[in-house]
Coordinates of C-alpha atoms and ligand atoms in Angstrom, one line a residue:
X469 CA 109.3 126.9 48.5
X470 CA 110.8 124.2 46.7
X471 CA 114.0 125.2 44.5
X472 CA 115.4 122.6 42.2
X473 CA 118.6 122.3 41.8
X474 CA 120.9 122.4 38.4
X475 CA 120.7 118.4 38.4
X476 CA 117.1 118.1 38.8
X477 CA 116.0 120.9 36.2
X478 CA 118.1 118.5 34.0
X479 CA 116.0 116.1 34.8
X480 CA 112.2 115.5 33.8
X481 CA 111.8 119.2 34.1
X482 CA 114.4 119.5 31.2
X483 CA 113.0 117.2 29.3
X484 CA 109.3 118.7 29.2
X485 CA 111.4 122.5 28.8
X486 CA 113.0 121.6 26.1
X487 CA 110.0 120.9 24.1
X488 CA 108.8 124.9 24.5
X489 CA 110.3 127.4 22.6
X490 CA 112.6 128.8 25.2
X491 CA 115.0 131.1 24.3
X492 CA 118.1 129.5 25.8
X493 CA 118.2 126.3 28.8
X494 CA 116.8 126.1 31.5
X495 CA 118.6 126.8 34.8
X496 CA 116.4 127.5 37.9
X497 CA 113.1 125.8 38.5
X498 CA 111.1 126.8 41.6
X499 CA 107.8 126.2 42.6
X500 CA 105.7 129.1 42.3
X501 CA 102.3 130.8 43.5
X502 CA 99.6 129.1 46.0
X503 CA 97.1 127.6 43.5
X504 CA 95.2 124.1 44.8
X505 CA 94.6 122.5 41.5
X506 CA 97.7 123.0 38.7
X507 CA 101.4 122.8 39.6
X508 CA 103.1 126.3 38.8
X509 CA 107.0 126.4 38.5
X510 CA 109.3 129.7 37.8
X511 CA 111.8 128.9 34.9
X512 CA 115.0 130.8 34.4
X513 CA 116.8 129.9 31.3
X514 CA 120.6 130.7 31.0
X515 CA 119.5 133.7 28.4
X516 CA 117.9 135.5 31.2
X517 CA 114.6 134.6 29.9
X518 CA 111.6 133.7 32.6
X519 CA 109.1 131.5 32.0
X520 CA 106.3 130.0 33.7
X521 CA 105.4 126.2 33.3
X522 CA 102.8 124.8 34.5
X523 CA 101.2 120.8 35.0
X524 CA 97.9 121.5 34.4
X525 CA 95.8 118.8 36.2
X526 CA 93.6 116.8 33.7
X527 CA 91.9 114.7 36.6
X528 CA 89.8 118.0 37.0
X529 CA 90.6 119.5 33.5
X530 CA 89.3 116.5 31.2
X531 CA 89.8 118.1 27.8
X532 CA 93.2 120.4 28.5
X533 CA 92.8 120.5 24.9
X534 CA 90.0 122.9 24.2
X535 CA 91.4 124.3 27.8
X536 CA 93.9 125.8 26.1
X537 CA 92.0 126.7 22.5
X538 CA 89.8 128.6 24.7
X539 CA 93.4 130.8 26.3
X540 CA 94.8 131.1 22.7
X541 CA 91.0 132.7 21.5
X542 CA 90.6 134.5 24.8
X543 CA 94.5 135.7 25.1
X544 CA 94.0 136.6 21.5
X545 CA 91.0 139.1 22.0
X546 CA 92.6 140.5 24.9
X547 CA 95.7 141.2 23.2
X548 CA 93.9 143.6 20.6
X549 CA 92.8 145.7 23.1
X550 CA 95.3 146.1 25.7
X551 CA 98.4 149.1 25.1
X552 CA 101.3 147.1 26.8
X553 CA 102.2 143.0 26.4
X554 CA 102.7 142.7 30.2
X555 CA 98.7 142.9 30.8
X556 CA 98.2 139.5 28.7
X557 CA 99.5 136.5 29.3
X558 CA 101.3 134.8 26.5
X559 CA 101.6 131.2 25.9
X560 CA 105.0 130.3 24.4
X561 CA 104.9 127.7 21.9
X562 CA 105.9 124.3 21.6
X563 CA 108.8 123.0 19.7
X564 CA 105.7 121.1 17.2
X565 CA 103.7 124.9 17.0
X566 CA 101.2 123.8 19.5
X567 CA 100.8 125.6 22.7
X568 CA 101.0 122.7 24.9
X569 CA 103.2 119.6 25.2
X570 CA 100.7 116.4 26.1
X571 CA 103.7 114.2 27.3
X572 CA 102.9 109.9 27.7
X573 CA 104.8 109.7 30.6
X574 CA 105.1 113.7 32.6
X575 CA 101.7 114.7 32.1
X576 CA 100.0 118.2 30.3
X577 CA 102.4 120.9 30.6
X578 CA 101.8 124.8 29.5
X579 CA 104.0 127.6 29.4
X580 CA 103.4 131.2 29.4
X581 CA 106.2 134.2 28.6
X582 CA 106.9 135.5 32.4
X583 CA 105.6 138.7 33.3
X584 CA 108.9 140.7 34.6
X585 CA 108.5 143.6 37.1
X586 CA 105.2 141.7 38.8
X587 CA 103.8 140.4 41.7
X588 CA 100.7 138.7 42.9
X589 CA 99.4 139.0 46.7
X590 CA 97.8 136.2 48.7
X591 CA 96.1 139.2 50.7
X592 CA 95.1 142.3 50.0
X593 CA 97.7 145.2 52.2
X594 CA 95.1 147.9 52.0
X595 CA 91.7 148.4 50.2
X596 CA 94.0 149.9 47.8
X597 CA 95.9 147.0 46.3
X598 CA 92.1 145.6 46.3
X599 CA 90.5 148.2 44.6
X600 CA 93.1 147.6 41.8
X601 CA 92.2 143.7 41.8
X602 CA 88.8 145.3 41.4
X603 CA 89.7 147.2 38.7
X604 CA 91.3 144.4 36.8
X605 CA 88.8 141.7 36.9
X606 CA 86.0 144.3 36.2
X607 CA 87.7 145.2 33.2
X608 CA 88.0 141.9 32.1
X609 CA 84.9 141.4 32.1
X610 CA 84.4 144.4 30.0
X611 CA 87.4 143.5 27.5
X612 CA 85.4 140.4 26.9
X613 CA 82.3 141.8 26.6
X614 CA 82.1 141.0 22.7
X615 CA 83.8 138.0 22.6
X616 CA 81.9 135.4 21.0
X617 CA 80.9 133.1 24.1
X618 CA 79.6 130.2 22.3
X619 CA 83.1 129.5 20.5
X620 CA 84.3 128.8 24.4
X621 CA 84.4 125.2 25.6
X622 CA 83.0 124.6 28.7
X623 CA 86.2 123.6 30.6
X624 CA 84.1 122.4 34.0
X625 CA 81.0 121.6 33.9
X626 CA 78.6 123.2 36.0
X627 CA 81.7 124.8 37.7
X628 CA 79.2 127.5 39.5
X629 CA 76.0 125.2 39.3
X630 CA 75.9 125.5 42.9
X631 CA 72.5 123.3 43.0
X632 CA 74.6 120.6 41.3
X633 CA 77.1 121.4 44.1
X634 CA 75.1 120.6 46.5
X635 CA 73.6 117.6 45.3
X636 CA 77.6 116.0 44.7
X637 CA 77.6 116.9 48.4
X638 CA 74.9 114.9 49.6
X639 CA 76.1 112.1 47.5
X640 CA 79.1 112.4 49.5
X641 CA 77.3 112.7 53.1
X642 CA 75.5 109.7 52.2
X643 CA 78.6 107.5 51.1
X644 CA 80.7 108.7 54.1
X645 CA 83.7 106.9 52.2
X646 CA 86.1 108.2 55.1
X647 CA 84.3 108.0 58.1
X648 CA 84.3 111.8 58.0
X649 CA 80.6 112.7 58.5
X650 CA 80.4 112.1 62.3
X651 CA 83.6 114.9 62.4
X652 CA 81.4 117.2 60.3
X653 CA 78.1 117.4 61.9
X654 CA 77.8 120.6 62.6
X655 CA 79.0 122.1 59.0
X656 CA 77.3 119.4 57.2
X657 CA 73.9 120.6 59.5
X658 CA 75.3 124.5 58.1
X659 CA 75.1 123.2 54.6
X660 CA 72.0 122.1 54.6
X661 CA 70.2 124.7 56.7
X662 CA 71.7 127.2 53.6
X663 CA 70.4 125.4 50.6
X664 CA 67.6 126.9 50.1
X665 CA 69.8 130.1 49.1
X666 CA 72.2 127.9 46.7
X667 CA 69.8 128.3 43.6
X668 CA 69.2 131.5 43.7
X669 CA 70.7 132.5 40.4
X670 CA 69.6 129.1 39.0
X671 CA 66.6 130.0 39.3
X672 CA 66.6 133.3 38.1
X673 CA 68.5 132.0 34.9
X674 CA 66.2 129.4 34.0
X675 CA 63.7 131.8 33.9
X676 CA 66.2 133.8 31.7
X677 CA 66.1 136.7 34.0
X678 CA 70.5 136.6 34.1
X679 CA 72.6 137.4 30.9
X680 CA 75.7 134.8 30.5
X681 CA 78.9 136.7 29.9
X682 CA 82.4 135.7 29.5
X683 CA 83.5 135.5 33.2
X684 CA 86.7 134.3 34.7
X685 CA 85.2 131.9 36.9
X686 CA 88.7 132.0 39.6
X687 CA 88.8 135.7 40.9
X688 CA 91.1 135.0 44.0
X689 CA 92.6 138.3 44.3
X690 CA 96.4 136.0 43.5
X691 CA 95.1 135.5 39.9
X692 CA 95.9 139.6 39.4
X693 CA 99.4 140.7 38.7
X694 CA 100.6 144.0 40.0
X695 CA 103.2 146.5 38.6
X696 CA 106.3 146.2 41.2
X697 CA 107.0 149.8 40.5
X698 CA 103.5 151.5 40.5
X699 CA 101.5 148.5 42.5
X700 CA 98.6 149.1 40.2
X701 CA 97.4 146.1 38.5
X702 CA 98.5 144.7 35.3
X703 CA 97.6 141.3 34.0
X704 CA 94.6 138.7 35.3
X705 CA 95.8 135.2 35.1
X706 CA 94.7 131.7 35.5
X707 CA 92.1 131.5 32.6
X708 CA 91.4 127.8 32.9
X709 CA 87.6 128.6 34.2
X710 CA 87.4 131.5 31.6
X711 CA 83.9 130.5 30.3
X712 CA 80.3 131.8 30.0
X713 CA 79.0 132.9 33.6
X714 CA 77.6 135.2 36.0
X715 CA 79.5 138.7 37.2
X716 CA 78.0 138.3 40.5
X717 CA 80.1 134.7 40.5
X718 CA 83.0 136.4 39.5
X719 CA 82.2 139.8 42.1
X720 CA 80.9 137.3 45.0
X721 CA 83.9 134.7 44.2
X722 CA 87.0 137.8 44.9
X723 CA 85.3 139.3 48.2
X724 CA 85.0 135.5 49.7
X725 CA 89.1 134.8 48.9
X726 CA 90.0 139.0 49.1
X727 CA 87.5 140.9 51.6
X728 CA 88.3 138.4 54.6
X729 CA 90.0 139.7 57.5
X730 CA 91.8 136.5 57.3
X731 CA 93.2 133.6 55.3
X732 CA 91.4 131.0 53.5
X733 CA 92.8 128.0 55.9
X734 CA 92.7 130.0 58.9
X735 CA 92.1 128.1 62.0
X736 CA 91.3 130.8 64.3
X737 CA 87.3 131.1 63.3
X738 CA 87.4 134.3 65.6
X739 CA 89.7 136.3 63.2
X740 CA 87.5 135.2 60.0
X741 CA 85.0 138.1 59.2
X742 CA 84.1 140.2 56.7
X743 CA 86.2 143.3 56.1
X744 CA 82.9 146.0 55.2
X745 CA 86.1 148.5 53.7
X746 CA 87.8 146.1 51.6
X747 CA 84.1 144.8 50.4
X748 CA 83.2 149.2 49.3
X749 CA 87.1 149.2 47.9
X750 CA 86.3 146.1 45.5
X751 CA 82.8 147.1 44.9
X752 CA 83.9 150.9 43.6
X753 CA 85.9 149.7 41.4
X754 CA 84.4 146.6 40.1
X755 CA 81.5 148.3 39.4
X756 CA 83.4 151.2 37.9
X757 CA 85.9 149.3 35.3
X758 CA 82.9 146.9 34.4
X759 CA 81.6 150.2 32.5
X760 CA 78.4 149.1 30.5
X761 CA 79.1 145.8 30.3
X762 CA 76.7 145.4 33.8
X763 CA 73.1 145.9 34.5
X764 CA 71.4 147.4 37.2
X765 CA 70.0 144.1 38.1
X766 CA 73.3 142.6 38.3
X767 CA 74.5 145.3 40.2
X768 CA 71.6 144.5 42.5
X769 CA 72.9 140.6 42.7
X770 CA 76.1 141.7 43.9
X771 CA 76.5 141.2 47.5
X772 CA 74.1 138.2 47.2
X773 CA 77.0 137.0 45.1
X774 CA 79.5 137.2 47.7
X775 CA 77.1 134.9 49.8
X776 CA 76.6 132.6 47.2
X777 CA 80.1 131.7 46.5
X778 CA 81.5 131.5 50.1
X779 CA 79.0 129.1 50.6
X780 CA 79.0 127.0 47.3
X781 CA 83.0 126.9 47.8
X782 CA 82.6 126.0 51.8
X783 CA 80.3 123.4 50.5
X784 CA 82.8 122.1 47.7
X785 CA 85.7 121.7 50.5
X786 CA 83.4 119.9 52.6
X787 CA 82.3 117.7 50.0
X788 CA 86.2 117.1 49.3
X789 CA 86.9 116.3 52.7
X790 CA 83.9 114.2 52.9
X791 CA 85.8 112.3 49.9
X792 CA 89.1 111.8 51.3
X793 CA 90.5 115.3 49.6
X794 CA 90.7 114.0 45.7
X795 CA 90.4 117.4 44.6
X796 CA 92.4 120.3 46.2
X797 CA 95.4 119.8 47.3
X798 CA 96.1 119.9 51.1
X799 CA 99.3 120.3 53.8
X800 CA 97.5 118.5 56.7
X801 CA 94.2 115.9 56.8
X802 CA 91.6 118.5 58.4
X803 CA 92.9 120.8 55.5
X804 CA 89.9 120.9 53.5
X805 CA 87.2 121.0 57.1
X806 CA 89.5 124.0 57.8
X807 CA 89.1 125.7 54.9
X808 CA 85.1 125.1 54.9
X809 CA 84.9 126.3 58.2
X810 CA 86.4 130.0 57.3
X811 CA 83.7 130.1 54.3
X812 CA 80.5 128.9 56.2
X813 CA 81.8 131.4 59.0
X814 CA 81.4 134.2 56.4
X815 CA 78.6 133.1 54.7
X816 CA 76.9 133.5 58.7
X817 CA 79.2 137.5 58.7
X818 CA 77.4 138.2 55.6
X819 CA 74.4 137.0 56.6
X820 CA 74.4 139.4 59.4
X821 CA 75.9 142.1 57.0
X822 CA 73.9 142.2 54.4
X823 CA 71.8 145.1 54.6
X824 CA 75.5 147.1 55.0
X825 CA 76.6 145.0 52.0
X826 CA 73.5 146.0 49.9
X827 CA 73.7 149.9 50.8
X828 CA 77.4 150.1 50.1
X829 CA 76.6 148.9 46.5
X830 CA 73.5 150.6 46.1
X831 CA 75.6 153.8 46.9
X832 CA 78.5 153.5 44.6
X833 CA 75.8 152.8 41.8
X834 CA 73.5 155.6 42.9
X835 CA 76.6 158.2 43.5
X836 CA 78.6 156.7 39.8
X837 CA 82.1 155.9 40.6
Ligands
ADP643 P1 97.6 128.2 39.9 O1 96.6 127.4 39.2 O2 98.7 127.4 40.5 O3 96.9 129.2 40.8 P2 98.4 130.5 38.3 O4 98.2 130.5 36.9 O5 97.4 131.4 39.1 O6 98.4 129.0 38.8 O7 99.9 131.0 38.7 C1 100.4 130.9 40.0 C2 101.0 132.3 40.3 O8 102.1 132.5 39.4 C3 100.2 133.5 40.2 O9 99.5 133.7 41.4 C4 101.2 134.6 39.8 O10 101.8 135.1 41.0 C5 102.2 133.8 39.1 N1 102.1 133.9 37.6 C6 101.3 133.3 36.8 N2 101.5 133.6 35.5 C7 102.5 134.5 35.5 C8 103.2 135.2 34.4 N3 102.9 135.0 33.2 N4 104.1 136.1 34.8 C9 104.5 136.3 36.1 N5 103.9 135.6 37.1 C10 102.9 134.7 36.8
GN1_644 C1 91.0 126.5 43.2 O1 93.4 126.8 41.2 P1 93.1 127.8 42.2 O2 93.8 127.6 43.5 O3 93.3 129.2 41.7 C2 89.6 126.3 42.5 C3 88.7 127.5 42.8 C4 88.5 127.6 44.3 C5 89.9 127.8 44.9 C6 89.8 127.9 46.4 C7 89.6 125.0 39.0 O4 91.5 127.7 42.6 O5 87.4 127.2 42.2 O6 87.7 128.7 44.5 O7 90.8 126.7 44.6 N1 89.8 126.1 41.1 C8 89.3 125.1 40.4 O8 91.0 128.4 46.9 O9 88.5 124.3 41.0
MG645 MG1 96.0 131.0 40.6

């Protein structure tokens, strides 16, 4: 982890912290969290205060603008209906009232009040901590039940179009820019042998068949905050992909990252499968804290969610790698193979565990929760 010293927060750092509202200045400045697209950085101002600030990256967030319209209306909403200030995330304002500083020469920076006494996990230590992610993203889902979807800007397009996924891969296999396709044969062969599966919920809602909802888009279980004290869970963050979507998306998208027996780079293919406890634990309460606010249908979809986005974000890291790795960031060249090779290999678990997958769910909505 990367600590910056007294000198350096004085630096660029202290110039872009000084245009937020902090309440004092700025005198730690470490990097912070795991995420592959924004840079995340813990602040500690000589008040005591904690912040975090955060470069949001505009080469995949194009209008960081409405981005953060869309978190003042969504943090907004949530804020009316939550008992305690530590289960929202609040932006802290900029010197000109805004809740952003768009800076010529340091890039898009955000900053949101830090949320003391919390903690996130890269990996879930029992089905318990994971049953409490589930509770927390189902019940965002239901806090935003009634929040008017249209007024959200569409922050990625297509972001879980996973037919336009697909077809930005093939671009990719067929311009080979790197020289990579002859090291990806057999994943690239993978891909393709799945795609008939990728527009399964395309299809369904272009025949209207899916309600949109307001979804968070990014359910990797290290987007929930957990209560030091208690360990239950107290705040979702990361709301850049908080947009109109599909549960199942936002259900399939937490078991690929939270219900593997191991980590999303993992090397070792052999210790990648999927963990049928931690998949019930998420699925109980998922299912539970979503309340009303999900079908039976979609309740159906679920563990064909889980497929679904495994694959689509295997296919996404491949397509990355195919590209020379533009997109997420990576500590080593194979990087982004690695990390499609852990999602194809579950895609083939849950392949095999689907009929396991389907009874657990059809059990927890049969039995209530
Ligand atoms: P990234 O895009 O880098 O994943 P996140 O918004 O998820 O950025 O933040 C990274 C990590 O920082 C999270 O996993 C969480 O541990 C922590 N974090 C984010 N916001 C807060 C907050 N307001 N208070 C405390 N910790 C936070
Ligand atoms: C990115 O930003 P982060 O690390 O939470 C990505 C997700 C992927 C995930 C894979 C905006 O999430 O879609 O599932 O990496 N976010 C974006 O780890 O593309
Ligand atoms: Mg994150």
């Amino acid at each position: 982890m990367c600590i910056l010293s007294l000198r350096q927060v004085s630096g660029a750092m202290l110039e872009i912290a000084r245009k937020f509202r902090f309440l004092g200045t700025p005198v730690r400045c470490e990097a912070h969290g795991s995420g592959l697209i924004n840079k995340t950085y813990h602040v500690v101002c000589d008040s005591g205060a904690e912040y975090i600030l955060q470069k949001v990256n505009t080469d995949v967030f194009k209008d960081p603008v409405s981005l953060m319209r869309n978190i003042d209306l969504v943090t907004r909403h949530l804020r009316q209906r939550v008992k305690s200030e530590r289960e929202v995330l609040s932006p802290v304002p900029a010197s000109d009232g805004k809740i952003y500083v768009d800076d010529e020469a340091h890039g898009f920076w955000r900053a949101y009040h830090f949320i003391t006494g919390s903690f996130s996990l890269d990996s879930a230590a029992s089905a318990g901590d994971f049953y409490q992610g589930a509770l927390a993203f189902g019940r965002f889902i239901d806090l935003l039940a009634d929040f008017p979807a249209d007024t959200l800007a569409e922050t990625i397009p297509g972001f879980h179009d996973t037919v336009s996924r697909y077809r930005a891969f093939k671009e990719a296999v067929a311009l080979d820019v790197c020289g990579r396709v002859k090291k990806a044969q057999r994943e690239i062969y993978f891909a393709l042998s799945q795609e008939p599966f990728a527009s399964v919920f395309m299809d369904l809602l272009a025949k209207g068949e899916l309600p949109l909802r307001v979804t968070h888009n990014d359910t990797k279980l290290n987007n929930v905050l957990f209560d030091r004290e208690t360990r239950t869970a107290l705040c979702i963050v990361d709301l850049d992909t908080v947009m109109p979507g599909l549960v199942m998306n936002d259900f399939g998208d937490a078991i690929r990252f939270g219900a593997s027996t191991a980590a999303e780079d993992e090397a070792d293919l052999s210790r990648v499968h999927l963990d049928l406890e931690l998949f019930a634990a998420f699925a109980r309460g998922f299912i539970k804290a979503c309340g009303k606010s999900i079908t039976r249908e979609e309740i159906e979809l679920l563990p064909a969610g889980a497929k679904l986005m495994a694959l689509e974000c295997g296919v996404r890291f491949l397509t990355d790698y195919l590209s020379g790795d533009t997109y997420f960031r990576i500590n080593y060249p194979d990087h982004n193979l690695v990390r499609c090779r852990t999602q194809f290999k579950l895609v083939a678990d849950m392949e095999k565990k689907m009929p396991q997958m389907n009874r657990i769910v059809a059990e927890v909505a049969r039995e209530g929760v």
